[in-house]
PDB file of C-alpha atoms in Angstrom:
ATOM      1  CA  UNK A   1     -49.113  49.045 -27.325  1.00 61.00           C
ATOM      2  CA  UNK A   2     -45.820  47.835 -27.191  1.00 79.00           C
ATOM      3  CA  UNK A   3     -44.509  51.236 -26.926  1.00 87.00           C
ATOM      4  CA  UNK A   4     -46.447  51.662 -23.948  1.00 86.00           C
ATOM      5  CA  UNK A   5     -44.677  48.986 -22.441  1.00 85.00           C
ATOM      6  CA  UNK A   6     -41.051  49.627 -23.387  1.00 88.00           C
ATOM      7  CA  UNK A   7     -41.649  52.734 -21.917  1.00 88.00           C
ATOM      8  CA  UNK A   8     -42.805  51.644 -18.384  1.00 87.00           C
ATOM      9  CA  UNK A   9     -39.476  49.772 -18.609  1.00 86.00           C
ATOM     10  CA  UNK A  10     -37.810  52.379 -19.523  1.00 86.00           C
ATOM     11  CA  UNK A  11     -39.081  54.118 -16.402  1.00 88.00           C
ATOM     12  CA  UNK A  12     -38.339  50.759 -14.738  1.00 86.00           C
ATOM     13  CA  UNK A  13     -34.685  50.040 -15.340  1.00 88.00           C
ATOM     14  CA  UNK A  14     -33.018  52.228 -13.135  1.00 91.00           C
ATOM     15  CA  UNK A  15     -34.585  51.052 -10.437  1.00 86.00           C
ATOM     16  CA  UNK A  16     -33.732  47.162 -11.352  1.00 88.00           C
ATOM     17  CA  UNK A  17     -29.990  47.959 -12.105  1.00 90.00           C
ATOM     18  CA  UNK A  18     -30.144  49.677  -8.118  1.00 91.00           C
ATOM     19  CA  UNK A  19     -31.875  46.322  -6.851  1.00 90.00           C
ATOM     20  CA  UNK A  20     -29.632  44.159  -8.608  1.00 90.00           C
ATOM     21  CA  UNK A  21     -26.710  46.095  -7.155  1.00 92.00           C
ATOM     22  CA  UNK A  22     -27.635  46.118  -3.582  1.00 91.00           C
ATOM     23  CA  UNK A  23     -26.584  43.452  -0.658  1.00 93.00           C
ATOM     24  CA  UNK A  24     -28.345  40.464  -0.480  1.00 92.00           C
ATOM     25  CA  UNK A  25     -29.790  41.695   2.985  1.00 93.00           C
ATOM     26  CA  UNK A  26     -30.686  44.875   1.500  1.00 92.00           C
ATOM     27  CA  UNK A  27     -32.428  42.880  -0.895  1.00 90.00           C
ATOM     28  CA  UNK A  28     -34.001  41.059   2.002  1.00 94.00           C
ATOM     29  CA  UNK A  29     -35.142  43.953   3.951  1.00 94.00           C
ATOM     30  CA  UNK A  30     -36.623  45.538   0.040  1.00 93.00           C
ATOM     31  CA  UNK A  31     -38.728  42.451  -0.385  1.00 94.00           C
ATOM     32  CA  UNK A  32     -40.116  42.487   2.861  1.00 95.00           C
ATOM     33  CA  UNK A  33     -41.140  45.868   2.528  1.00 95.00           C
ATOM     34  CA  UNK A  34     -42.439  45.254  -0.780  1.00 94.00           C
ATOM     35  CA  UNK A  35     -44.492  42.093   0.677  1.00 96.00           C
ATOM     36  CA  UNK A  36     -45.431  43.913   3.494  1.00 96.00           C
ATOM     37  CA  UNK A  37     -47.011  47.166   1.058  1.00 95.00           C
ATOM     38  CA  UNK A  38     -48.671  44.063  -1.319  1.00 94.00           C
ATOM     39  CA  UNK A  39     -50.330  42.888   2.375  1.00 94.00           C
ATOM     40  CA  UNK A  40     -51.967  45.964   3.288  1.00 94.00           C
ATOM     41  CA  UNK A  41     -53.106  47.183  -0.228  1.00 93.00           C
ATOM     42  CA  UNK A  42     -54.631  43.358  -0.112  1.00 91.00           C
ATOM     43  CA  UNK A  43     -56.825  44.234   2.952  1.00 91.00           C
ATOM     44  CA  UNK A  44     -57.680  47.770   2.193  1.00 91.00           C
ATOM     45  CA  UNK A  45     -58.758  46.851  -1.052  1.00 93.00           C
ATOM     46  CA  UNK A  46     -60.279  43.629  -0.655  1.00 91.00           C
ATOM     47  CA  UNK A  47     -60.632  42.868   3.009  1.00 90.00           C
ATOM     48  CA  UNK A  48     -61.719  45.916   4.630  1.00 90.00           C
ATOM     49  CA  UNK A  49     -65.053  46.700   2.006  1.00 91.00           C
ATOM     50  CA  UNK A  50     -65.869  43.102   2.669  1.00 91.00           C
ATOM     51  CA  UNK A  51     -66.204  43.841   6.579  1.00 92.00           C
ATOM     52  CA  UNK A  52     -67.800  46.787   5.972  1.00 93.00           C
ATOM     53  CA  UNK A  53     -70.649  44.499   3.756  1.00 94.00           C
ATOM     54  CA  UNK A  54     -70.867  41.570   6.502  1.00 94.00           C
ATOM     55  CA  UNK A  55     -71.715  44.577   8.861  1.00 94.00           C
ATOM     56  CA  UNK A  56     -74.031  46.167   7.288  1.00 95.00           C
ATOM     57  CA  UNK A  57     -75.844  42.901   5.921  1.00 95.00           C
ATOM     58  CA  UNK A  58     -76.016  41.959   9.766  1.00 96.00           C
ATOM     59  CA  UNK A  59     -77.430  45.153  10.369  1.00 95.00           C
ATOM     60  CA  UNK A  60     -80.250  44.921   7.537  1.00 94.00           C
ATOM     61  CA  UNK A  61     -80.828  41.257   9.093  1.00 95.00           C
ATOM     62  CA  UNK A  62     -81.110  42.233  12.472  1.00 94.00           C
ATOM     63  CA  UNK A  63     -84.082  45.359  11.092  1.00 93.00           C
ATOM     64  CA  UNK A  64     -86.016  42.698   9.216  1.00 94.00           C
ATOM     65  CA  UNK A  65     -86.202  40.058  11.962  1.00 94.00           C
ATOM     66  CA  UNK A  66     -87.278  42.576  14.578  1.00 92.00           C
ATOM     67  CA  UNK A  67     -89.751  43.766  11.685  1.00 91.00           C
ATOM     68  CA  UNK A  68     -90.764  40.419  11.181  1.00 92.00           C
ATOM     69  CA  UNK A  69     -91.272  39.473  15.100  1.00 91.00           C
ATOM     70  CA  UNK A  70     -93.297  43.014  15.214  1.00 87.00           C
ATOM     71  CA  UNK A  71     -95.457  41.805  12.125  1.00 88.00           C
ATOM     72  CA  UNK A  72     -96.193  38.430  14.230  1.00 87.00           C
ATOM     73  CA  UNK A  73     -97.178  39.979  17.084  1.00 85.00           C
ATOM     74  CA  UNK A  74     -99.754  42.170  15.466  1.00 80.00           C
ATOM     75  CA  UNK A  75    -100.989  39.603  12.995  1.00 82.00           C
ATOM     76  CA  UNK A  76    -104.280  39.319  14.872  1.00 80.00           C
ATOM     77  CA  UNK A  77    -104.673  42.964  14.982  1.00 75.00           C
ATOM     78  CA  UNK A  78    -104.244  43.455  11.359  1.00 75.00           C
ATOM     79  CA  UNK A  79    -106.321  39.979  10.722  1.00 76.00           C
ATOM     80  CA  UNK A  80    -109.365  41.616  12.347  1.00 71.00           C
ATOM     81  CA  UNK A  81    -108.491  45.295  10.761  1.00 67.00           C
ATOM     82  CA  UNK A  82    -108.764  43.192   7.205  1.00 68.00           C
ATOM     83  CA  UNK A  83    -111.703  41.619   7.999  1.00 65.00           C
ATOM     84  CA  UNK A  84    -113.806  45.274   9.071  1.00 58.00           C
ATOM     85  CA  UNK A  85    -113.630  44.199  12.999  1.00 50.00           C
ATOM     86  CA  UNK A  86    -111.523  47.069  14.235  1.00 47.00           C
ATOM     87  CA  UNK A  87    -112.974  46.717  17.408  1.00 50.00           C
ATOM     88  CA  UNK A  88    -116.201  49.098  16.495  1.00 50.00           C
ATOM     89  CA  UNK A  89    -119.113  48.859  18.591  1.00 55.00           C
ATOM     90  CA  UNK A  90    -122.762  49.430  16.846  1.00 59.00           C
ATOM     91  CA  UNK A  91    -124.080  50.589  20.109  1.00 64.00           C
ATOM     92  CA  UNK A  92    -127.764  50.899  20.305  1.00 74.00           C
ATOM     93  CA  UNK A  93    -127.770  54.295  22.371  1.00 81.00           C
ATOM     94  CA  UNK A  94    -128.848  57.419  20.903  1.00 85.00           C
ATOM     95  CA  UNK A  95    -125.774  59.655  19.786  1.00 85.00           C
ATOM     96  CA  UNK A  96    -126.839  62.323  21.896  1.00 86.00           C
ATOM     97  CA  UNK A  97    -126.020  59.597  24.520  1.00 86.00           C
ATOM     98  CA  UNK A  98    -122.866  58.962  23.641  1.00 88.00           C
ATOM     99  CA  UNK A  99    -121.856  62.054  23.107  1.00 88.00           C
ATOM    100  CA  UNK A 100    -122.742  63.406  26.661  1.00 88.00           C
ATOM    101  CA  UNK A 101    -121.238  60.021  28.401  1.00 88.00           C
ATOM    102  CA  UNK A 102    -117.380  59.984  26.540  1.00 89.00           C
ATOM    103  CA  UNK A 103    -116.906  63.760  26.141  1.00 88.00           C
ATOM    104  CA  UNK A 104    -116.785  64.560  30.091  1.00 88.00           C
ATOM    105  CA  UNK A 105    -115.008  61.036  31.021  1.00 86.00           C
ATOM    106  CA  UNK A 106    -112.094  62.541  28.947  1.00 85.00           C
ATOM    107  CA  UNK A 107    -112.308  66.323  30.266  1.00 86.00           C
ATOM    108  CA  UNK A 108    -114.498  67.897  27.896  1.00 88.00           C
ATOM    109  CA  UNK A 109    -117.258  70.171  28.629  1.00 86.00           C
ATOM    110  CA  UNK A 110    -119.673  70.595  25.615  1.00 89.00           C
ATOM    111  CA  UNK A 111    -120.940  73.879  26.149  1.00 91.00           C
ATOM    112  CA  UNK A 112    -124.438  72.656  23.371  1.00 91.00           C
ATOM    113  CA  UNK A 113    -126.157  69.981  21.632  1.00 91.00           C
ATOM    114  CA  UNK A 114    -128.928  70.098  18.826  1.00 91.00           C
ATOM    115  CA  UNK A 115    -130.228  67.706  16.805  1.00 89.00           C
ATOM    116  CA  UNK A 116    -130.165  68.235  13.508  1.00 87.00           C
ATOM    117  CA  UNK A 117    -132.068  64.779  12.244  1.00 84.00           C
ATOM    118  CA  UNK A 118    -132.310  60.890  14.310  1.00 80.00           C
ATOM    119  CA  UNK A 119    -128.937  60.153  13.303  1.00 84.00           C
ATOM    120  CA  UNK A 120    -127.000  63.235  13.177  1.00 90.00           C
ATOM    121  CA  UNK A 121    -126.294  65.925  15.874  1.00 91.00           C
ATOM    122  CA  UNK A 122    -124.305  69.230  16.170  1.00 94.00           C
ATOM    123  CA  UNK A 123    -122.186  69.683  18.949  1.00 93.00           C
ATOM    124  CA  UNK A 124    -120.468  72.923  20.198  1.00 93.00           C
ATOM    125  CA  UNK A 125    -117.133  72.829  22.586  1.00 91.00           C
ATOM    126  CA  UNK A 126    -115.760  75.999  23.829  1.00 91.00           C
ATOM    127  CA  UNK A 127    -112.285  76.251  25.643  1.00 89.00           C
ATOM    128  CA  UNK A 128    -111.292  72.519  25.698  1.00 90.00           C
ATOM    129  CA  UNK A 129    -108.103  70.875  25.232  1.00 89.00           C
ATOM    130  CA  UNK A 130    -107.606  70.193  21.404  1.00 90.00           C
ATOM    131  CA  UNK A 131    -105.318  67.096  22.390  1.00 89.00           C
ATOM    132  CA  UNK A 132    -108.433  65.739  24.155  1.00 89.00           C
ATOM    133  CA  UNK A 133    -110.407  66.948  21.353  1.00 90.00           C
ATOM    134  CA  UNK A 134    -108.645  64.903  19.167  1.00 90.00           C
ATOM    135  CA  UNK A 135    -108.454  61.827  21.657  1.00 90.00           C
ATOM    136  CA  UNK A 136    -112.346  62.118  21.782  1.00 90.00           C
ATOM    137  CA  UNK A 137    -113.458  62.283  18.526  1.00 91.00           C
ATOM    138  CA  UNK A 138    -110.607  59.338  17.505  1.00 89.00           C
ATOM    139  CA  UNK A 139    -112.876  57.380  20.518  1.00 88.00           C
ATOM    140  CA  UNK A 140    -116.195  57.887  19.293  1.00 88.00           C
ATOM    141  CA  UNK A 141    -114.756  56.865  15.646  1.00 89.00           C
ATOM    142  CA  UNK A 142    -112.836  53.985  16.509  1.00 86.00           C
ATOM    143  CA  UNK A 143    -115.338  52.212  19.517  1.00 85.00           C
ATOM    144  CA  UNK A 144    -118.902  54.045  18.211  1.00 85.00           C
ATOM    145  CA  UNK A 145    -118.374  54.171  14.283  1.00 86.00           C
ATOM    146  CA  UNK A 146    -119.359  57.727  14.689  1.00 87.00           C
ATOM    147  CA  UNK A 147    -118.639  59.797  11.598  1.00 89.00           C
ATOM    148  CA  UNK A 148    -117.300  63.319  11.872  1.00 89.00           C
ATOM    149  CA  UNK A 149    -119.676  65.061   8.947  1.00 90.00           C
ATOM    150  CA  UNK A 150    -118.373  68.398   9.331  1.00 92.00           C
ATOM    151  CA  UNK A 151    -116.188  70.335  11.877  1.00 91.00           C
ATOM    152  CA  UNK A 152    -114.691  74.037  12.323  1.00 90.00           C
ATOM    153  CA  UNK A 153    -111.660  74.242  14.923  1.00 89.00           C
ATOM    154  CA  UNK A 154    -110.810  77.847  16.456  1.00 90.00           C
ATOM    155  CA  UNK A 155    -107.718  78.581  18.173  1.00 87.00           C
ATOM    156  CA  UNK A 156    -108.832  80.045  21.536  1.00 84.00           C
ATOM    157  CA  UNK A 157    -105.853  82.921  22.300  1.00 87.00           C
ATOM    158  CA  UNK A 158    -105.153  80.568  25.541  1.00 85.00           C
ATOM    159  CA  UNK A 159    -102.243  77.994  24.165  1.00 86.00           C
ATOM    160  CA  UNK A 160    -103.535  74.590  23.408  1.00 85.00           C
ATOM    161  CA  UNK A 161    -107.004  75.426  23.944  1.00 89.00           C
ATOM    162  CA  UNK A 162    -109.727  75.260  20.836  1.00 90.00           C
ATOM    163  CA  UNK A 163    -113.569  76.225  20.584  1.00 91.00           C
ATOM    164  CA  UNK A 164    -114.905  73.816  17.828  1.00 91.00           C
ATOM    165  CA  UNK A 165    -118.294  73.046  16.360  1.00 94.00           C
ATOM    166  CA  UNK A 166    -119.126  69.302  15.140  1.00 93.00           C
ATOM    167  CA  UNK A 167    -121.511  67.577  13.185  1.00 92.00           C
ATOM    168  CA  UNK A 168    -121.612  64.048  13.778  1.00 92.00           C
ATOM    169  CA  UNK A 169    -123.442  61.475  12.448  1.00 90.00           C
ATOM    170  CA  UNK A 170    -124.266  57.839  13.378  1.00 82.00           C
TER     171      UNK A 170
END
């Protein structure tokens, strides 16, 4: 270990015996350099990553409390989602009802109906919008508690246009 040491002064003792002969201003201006390099290795070393940490902790804080105003304002929503009252409807009208009353109020023509027992019914749509579609089916779910039992979705060769064949249930 110690030879370690002697070594680095050693390496060290030219550069002593040229301080120690230099002007006392030289000397001045060499330890203000020297304070001046201890300075900035200080802040890019010590400083600088701690910045970087305050900034990004303020960013992380700033996420969580708009998460956290978002959670409050939805609280009721998810209460009621919890509890099973999402909203759904048990309506007392016949699916067939239903079915013929929401499709066309979004733009869908359903091209046949047939029962298949009281509480389920096939439904064919040819040529419709599969966004609406979608949007329907998502309606009779969410406000009917309609059950999609089985369905078969064909690309028509128009873009954005399906023929699809449903059986829901009630």
């Amino acid at each position: 270990m110690s030879t370690a040491l002697q070594n680095i002064q050693n390496s060290l003792d030219p550069v002593r015996r040229r301080y120690d002969s230099m002007a006392p201003s030289e000397r001045m201006i060499v330890n203000g350099i020297g304070v001046l390099l201890v300075l900035v290795l200080a802040f890019l070393i010590l400083i600088l990553p701690a910045q970087r940490s305050v900034s990004e902790a303020e960013m992380k804080l700033a996420g969580q409390q708009k998460l956290m105003s978002w959670m409050k304002e939805n609280e009721q929503t998810a209460r009621m989602a919890a509890a099973g009252g999402s909203g759904r409807t048990k309506s007392d009208q016949p699916l067939q009802s239903i079915v013929t009353s929401t499709a066309p109020a979004l733009g869908l023509t359903v091209k046949r109906i047939e029962p298949e027992s009281d509480d389920k019914l096939r439904v064919w749509l040819e040529k419709v919008s599969f966004d609406k579609t979608v949007r329907w089916l998502h309606q009779i779910e969410s406000r009917y508690g309609i059950q999609i039992v089985n369905i078969s979705i064909d690309a028509d060769r128009t873009e954005g246009l399906v023929t699809a064949k449903l059986v829901l249930q009630k």
